[in-house]
PDB file of N, CA and C in Angstrom:
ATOM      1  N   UNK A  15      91.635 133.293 121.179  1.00 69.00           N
ATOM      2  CA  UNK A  15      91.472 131.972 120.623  1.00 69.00           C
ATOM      3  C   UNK A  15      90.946 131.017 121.679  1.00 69.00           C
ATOM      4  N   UNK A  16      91.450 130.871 122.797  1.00 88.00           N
ATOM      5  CA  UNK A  16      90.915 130.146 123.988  1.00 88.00           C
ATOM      6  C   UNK A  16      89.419 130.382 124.185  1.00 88.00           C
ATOM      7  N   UNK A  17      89.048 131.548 124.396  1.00 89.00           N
ATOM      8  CA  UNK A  17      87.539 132.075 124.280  1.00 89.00           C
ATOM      9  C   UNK A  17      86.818 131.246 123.220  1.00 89.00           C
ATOM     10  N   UNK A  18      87.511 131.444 122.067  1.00 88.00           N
ATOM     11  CA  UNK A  18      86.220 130.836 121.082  1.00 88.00           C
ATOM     12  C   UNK A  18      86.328 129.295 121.167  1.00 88.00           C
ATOM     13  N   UNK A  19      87.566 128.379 121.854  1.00 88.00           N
ATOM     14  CA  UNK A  19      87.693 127.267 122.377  1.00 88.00           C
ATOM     15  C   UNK A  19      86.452 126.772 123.074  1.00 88.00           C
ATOM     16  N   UNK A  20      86.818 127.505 124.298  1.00 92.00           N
ATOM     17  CA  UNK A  20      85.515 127.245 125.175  1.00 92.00           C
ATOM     18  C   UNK A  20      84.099 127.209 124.704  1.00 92.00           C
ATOM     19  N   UNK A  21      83.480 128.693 124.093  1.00 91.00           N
ATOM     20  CA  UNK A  21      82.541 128.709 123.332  1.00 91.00           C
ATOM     21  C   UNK A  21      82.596 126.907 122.388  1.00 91.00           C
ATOM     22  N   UNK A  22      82.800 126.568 121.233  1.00 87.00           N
ATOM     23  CA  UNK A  22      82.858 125.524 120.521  1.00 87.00           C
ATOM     24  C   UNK A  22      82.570 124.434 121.429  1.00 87.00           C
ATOM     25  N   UNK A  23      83.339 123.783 123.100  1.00 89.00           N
ATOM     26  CA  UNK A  23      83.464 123.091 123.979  1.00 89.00           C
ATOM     27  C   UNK A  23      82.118 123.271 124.527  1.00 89.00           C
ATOM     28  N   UNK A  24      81.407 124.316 124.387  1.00 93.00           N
ATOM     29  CA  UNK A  24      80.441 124.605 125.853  1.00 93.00           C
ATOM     30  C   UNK A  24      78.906 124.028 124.652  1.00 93.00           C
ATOM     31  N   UNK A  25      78.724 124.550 123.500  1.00 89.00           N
ATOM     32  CA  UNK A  25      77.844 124.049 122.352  1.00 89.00           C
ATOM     33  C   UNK A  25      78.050 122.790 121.799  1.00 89.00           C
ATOM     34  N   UNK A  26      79.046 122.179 121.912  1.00 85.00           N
ATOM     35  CA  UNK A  26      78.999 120.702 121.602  1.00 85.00           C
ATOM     36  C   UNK A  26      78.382 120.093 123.038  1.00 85.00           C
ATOM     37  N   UNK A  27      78.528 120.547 124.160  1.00 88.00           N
ATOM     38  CA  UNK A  27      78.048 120.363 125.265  1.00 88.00           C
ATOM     39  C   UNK A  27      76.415 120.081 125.479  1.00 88.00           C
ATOM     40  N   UNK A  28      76.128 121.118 124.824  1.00 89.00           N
ATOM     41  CA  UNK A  28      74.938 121.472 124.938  1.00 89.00           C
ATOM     42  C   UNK A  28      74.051 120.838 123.542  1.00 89.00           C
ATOM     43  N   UNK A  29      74.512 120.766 122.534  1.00 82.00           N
ATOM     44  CA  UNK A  29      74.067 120.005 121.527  1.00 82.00           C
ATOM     45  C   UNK A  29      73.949 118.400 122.170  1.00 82.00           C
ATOM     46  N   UNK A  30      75.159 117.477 122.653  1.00 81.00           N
ATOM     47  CA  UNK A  30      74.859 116.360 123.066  1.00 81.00           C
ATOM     48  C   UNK A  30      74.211 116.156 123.966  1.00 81.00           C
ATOM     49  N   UNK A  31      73.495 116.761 124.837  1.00 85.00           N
ATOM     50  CA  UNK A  31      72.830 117.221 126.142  1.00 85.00           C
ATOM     51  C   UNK A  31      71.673 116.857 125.307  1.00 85.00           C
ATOM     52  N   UNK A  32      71.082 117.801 124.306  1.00 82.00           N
ATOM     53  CA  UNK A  32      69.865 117.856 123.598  1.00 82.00           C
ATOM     54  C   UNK A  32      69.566 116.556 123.127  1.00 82.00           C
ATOM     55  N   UNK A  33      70.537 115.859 122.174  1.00 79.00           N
ATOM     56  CA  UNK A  33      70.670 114.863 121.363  1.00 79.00           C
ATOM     57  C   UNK A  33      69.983 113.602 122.050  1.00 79.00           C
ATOM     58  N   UNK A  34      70.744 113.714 123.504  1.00 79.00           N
ATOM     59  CA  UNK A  34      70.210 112.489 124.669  1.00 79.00           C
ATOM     60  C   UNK A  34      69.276 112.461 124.979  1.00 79.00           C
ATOM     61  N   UNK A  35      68.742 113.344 124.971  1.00 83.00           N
ATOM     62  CA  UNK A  35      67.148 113.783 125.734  1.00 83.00           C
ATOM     63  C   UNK A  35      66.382 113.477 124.503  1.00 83.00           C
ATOM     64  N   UNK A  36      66.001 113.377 123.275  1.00 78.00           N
ATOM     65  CA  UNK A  36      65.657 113.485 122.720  1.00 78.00           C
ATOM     66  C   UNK A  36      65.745 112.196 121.750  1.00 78.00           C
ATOM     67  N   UNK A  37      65.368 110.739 122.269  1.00 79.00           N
ATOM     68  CA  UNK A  37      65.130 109.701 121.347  1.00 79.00           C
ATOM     69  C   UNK A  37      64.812 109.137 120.218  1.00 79.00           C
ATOM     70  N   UNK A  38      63.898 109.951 120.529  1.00 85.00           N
ATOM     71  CA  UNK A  38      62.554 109.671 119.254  1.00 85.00           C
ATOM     72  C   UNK A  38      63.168 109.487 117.637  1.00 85.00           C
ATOM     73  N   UNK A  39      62.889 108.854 116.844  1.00 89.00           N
ATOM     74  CA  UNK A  39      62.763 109.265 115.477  1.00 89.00           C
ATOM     75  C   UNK A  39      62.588 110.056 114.438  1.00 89.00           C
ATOM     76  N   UNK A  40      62.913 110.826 113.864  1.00 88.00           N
ATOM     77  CA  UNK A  40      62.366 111.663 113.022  1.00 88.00           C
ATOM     78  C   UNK A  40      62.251 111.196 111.567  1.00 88.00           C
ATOM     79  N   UNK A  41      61.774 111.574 110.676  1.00 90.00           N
ATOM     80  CA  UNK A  41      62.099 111.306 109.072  1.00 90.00           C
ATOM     81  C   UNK A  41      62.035 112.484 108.370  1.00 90.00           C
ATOM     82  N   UNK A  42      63.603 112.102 107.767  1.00 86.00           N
ATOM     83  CA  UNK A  42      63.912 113.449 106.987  1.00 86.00           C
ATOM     84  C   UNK A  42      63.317 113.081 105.441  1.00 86.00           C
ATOM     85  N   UNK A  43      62.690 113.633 104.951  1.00 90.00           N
ATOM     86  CA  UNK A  43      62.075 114.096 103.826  1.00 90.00           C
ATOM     87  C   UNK A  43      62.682 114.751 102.608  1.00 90.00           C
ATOM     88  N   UNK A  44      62.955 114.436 101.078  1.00 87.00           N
ATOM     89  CA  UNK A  44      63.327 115.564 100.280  1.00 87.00           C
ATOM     90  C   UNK A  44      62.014 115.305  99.503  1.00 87.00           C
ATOM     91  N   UNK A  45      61.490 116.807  99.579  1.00 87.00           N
ATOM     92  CA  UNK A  45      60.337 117.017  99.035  1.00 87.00           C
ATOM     93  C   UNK A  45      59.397 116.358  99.668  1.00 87.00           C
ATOM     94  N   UNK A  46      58.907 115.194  99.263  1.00 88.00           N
ATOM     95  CA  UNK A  46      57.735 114.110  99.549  1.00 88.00           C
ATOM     96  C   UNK A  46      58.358 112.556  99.740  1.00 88.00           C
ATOM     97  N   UNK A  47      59.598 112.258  99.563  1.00 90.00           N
ATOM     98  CA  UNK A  47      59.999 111.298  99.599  1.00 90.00           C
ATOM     99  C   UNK A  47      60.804 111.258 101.100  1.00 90.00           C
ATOM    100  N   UNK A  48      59.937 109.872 101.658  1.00 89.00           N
ATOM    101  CA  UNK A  48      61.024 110.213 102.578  1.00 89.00           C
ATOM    102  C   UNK A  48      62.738 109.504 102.419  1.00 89.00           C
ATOM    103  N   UNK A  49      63.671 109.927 102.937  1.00 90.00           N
ATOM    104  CA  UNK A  49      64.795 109.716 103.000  1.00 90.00           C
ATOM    105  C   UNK A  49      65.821 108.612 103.736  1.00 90.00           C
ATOM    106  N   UNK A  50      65.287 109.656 105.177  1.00 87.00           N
ATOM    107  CA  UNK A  50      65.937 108.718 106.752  1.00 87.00           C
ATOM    108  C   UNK A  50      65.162 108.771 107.266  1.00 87.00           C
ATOM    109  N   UNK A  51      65.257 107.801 108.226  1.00 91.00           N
ATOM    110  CA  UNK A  51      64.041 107.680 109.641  1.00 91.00           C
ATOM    111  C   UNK A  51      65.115 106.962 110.099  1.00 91.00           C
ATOM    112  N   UNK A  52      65.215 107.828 111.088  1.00 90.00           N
ATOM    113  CA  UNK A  52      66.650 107.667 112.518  1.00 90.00           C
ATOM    114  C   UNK A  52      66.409 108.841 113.413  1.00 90.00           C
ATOM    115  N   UNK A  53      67.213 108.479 114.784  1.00 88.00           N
ATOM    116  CA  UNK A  53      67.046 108.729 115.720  1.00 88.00           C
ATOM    117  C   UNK A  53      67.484 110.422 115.746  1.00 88.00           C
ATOM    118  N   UNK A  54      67.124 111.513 116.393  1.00 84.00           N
ATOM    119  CA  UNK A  54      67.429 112.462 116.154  1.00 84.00           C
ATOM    120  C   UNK A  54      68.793 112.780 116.529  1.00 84.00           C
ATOM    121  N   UNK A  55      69.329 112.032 117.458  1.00 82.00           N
ATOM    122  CA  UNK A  55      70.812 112.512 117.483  1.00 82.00           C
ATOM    123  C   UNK A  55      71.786 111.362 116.734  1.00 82.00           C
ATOM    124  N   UNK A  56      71.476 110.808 116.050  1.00 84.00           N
ATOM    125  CA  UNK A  56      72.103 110.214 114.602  1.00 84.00           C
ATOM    126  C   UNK A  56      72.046 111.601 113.863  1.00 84.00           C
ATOM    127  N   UNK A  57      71.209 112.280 113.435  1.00 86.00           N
ATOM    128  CA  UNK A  57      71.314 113.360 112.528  1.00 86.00           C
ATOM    129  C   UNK A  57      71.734 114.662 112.635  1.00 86.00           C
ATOM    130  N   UNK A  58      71.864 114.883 114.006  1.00 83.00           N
ATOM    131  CA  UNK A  58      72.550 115.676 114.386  1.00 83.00           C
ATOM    132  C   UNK A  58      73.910 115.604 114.675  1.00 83.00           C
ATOM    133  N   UNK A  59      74.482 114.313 114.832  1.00 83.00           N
ATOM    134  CA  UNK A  59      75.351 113.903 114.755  1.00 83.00           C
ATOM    135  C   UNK A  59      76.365 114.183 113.347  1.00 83.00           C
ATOM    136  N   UNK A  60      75.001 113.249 112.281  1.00 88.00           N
ATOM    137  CA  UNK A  60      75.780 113.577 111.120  1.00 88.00           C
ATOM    138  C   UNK A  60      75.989 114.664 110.295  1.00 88.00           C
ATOM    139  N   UNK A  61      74.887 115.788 110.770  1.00 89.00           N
ATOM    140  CA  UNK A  61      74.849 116.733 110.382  1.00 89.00           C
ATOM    141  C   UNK A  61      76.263 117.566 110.742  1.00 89.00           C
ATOM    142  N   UNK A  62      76.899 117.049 112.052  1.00 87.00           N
ATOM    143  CA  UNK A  62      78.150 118.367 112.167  1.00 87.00           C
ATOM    144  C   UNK A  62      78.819 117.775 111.436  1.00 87.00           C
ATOM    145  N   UNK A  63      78.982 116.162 111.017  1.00 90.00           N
ATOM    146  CA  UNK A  63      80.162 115.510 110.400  1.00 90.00           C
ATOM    147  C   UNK A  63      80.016 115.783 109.130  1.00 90.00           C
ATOM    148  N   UNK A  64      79.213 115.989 108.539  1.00 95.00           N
ATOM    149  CA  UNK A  64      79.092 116.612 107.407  1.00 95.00           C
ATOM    150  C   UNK A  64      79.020 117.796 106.617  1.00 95.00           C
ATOM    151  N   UNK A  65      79.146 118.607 108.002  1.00 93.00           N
ATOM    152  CA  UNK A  65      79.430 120.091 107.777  1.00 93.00           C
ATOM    153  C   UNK A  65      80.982 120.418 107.943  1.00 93.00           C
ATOM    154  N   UNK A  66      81.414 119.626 108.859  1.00 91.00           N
ATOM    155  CA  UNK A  66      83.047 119.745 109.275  1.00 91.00           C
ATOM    156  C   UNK A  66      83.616 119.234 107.788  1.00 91.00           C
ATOM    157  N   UNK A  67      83.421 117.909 107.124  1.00 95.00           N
ATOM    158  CA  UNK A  67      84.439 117.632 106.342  1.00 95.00           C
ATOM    159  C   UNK A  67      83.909 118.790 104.882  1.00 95.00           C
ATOM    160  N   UNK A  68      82.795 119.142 104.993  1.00 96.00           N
ATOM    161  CA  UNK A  68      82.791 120.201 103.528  1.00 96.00           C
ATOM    162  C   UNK A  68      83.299 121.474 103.694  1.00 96.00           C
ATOM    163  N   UNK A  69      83.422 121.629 105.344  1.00 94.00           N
ATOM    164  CA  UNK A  69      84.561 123.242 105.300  1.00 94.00           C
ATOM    165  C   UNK A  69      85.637 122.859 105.301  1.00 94.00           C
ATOM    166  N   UNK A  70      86.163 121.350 105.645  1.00 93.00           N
ATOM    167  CA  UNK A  70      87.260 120.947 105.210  1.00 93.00           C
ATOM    168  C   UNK A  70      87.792 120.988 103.638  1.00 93.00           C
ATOM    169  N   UNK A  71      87.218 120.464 102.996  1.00 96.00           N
ATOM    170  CA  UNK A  71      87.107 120.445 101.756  1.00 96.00           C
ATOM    171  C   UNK A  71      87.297 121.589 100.777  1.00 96.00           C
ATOM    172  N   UNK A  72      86.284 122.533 101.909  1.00 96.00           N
ATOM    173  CA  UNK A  72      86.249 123.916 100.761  1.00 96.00           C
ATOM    174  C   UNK A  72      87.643 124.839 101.597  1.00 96.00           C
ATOM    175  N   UNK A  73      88.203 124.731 102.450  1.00 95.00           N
ATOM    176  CA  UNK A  73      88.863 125.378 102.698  1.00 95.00           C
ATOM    177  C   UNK A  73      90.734 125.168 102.524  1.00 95.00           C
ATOM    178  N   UNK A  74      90.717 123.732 101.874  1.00 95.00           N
ATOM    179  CA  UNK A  74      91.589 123.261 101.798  1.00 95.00           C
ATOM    180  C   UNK A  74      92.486 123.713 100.754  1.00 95.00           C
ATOM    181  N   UNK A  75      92.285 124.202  99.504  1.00 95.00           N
ATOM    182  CA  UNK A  75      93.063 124.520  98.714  1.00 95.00           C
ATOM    183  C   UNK A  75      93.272 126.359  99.233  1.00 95.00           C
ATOM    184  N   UNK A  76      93.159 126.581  99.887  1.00 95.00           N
ATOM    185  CA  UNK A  76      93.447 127.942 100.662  1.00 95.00           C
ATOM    186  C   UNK A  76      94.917 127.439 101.294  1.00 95.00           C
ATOM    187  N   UNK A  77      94.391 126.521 102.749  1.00 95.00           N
ATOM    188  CA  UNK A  77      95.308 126.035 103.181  1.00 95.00           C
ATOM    189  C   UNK A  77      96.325 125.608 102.844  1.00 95.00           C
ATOM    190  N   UNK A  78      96.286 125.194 101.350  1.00 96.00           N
ATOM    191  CA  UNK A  78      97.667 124.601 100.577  1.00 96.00           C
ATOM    192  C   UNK A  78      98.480 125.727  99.979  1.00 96.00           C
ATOM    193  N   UNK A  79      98.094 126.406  99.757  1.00 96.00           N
ATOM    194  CA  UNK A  79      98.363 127.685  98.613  1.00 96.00           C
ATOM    195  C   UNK A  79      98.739 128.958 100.330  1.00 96.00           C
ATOM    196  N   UNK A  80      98.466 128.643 100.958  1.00 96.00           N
ATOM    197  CA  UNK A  80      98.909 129.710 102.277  1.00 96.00           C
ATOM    198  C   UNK A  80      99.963 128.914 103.021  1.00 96.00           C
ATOM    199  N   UNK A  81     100.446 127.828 103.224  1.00 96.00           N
ATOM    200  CA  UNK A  81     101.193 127.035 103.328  1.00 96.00           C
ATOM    201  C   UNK A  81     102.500 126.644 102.528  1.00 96.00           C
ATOM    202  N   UNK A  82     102.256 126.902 100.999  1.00 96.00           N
ATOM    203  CA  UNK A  82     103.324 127.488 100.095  1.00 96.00           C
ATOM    204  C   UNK A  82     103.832 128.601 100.380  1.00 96.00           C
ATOM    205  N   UNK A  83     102.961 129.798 100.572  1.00 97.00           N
ATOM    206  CA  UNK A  83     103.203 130.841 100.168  1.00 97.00           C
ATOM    207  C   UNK A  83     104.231 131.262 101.574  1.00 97.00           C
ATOM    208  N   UNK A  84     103.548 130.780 103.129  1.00 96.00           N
ATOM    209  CA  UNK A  84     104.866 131.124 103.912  1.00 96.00           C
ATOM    210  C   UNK A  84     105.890 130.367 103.921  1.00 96.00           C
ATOM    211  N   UNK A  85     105.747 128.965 103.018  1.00 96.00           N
ATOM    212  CA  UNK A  85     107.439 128.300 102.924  1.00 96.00           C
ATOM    213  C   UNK A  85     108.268 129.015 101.477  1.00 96.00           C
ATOM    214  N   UNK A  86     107.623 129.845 100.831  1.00 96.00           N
ATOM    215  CA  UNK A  86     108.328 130.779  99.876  1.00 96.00           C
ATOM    216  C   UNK A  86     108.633 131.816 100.726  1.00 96.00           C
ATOM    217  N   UNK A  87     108.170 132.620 101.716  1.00 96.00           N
ATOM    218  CA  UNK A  87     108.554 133.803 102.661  1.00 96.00           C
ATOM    219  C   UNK A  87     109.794 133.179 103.282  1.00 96.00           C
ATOM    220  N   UNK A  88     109.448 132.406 104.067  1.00 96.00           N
ATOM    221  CA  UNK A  88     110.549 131.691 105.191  1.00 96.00           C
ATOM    222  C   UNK A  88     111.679 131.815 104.183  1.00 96.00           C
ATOM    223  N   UNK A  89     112.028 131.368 103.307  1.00 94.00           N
ATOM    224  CA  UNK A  89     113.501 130.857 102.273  1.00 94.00           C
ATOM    225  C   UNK A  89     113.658 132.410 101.862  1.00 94.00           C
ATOM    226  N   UNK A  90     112.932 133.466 101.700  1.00 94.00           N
ATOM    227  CA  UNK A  90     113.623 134.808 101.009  1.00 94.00           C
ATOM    228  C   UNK A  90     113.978 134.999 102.678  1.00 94.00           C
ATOM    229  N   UNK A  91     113.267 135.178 103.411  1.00 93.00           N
ATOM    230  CA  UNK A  91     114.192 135.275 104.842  1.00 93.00           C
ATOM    231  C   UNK A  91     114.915 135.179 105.466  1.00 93.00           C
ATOM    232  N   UNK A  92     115.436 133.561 104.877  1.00 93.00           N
ATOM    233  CA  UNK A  92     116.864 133.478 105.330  1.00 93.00           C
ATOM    234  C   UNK A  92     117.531 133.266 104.062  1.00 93.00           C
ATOM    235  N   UNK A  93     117.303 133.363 102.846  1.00 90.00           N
ATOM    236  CA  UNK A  93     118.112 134.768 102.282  1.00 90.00           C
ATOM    237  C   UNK A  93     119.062 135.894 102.461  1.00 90.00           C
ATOM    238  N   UNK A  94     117.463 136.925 103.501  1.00 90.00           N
ATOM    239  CA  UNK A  94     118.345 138.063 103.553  1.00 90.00           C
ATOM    240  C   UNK A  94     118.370 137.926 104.627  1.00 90.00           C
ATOM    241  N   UNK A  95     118.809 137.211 105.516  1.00 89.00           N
ATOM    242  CA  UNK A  95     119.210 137.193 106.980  1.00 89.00           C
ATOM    243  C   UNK A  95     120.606 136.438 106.867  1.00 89.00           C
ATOM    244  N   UNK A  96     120.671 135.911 106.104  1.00 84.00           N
ATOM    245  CA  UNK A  96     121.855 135.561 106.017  1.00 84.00           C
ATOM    246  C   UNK A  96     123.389 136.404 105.893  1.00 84.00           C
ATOM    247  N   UNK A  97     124.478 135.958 106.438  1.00 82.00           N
ATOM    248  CA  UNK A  97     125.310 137.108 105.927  1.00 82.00           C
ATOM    249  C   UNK A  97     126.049 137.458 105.249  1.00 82.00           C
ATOM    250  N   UNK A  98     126.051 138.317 104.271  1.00 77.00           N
ATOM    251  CA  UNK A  98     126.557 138.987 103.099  1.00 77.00           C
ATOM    252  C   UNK A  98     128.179 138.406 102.622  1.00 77.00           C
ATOM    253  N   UNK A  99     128.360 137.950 101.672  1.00 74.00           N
ATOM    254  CA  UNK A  99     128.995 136.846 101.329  1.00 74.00           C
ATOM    255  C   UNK A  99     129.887 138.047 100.280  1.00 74.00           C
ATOM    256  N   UNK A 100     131.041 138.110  99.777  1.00 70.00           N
ATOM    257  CA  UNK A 100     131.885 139.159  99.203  1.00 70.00           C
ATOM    258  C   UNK A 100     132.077 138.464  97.625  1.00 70.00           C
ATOM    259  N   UNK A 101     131.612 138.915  96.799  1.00 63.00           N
ATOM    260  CA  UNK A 101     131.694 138.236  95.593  1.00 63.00           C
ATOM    261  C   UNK A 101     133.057 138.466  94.885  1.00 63.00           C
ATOM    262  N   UNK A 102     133.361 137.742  94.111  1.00 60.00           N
ATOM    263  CA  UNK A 102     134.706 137.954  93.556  1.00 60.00           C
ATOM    264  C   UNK A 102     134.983 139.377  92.680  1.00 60.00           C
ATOM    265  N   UNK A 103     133.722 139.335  91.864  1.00 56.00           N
ATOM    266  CA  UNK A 103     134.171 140.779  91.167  1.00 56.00           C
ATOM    267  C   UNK A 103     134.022 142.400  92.047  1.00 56.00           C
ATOM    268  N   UNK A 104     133.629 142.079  93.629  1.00 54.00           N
ATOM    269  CA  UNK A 104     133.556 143.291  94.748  1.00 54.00           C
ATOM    270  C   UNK A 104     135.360 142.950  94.921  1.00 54.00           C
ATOM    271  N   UNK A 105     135.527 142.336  94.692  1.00 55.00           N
ATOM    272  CA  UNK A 105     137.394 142.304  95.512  1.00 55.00           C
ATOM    273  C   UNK A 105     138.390 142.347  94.136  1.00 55.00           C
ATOM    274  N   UNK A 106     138.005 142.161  93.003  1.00 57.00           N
ATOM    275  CA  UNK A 106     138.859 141.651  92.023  1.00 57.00           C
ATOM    276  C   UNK A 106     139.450 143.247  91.618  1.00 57.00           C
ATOM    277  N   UNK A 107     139.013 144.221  91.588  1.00 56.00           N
ATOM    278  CA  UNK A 107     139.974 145.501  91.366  1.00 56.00           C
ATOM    279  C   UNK A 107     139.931 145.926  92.503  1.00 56.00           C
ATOM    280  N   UNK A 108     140.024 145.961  93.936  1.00 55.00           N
ATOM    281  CA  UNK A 108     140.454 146.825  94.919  1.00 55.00           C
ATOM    282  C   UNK A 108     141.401 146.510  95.568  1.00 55.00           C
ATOM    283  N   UNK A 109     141.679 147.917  95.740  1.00 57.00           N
ATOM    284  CA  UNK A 109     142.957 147.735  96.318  1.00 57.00           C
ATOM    285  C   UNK A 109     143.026 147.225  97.816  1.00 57.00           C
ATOM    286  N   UNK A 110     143.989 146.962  98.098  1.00 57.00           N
ATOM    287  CA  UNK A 110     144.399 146.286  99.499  1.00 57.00           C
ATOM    288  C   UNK A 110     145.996 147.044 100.234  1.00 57.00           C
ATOM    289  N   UNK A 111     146.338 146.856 101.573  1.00 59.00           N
ATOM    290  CA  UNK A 111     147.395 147.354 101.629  1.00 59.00           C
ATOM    291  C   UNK A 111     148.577 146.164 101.976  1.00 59.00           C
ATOM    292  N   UNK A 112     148.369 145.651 101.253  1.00 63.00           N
ATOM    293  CA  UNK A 112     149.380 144.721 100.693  1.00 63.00           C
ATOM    294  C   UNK A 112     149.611 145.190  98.404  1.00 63.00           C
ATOM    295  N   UNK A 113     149.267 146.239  98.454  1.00 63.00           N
ATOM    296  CA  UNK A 113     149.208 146.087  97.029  1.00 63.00           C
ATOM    297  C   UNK A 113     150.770 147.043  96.989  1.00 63.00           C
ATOM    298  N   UNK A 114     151.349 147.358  96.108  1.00 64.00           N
ATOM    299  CA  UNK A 114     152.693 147.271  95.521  1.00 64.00           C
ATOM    300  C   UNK A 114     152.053 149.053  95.362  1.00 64.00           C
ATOM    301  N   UNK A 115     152.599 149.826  95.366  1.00 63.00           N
ATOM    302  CA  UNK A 115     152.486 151.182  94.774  1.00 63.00           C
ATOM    303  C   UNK A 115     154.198 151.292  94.154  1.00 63.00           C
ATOM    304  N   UNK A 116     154.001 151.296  92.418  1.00 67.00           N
ATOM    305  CA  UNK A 116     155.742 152.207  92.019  1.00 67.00           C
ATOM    306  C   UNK A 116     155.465 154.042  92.119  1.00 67.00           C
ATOM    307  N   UNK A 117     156.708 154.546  92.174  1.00 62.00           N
ATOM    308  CA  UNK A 117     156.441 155.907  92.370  1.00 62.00           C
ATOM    309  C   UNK A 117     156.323 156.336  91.173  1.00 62.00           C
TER     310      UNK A 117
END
């Protein structure tokens, strides 16, 4: 996990490196229309922010539903980790040696 830390740390590195160097304007286009005309690291900018919150987005009802599912594990766990408790009808016919034997 640290590895792919670094990796992530070392490309944002290197993306804002690019971003700086690189002033100029561009215009983004759909189809024939243009759109934006901004600076290229405005769009690169917004481009990760807009990629981060839609894997946010799409990954989120995972996260909720896997987040249930180990607070339903955790509670059968201590369940059966808990310790075994003697129910009344395990004791209600056995004998004991306090019990009375007639001959």
């Amino acid at each position: 996990m640290r590895f792919g830390v670094v990796v992530l740390l070392l490309v944002l590195v290197v993306v804002a490196a690019f971003t700086a160097s690189n002033l100029g304007s561009i215009t983004l286009l759909f189809w024939r229309w243009p759109v934006l005309v901004a600076p290229l690291s405005y769009v690169v900018v917004g481009a990760a922010v807009f990629g981060a919150l839609l894997v946010l987005l799409v990954s989120w009802p995972r996260h909720r539903h896997l987040g249930a599912r180990i607070r339903e594990l955790e509670g059968r766990l201590r369940i059966l980790e808990a310790p075994p408790r003697e129910s009344p009808s395990a004791t209600y016919g056995a004998r004991s040696d306090e019990t009375r034997r007639f001959p």
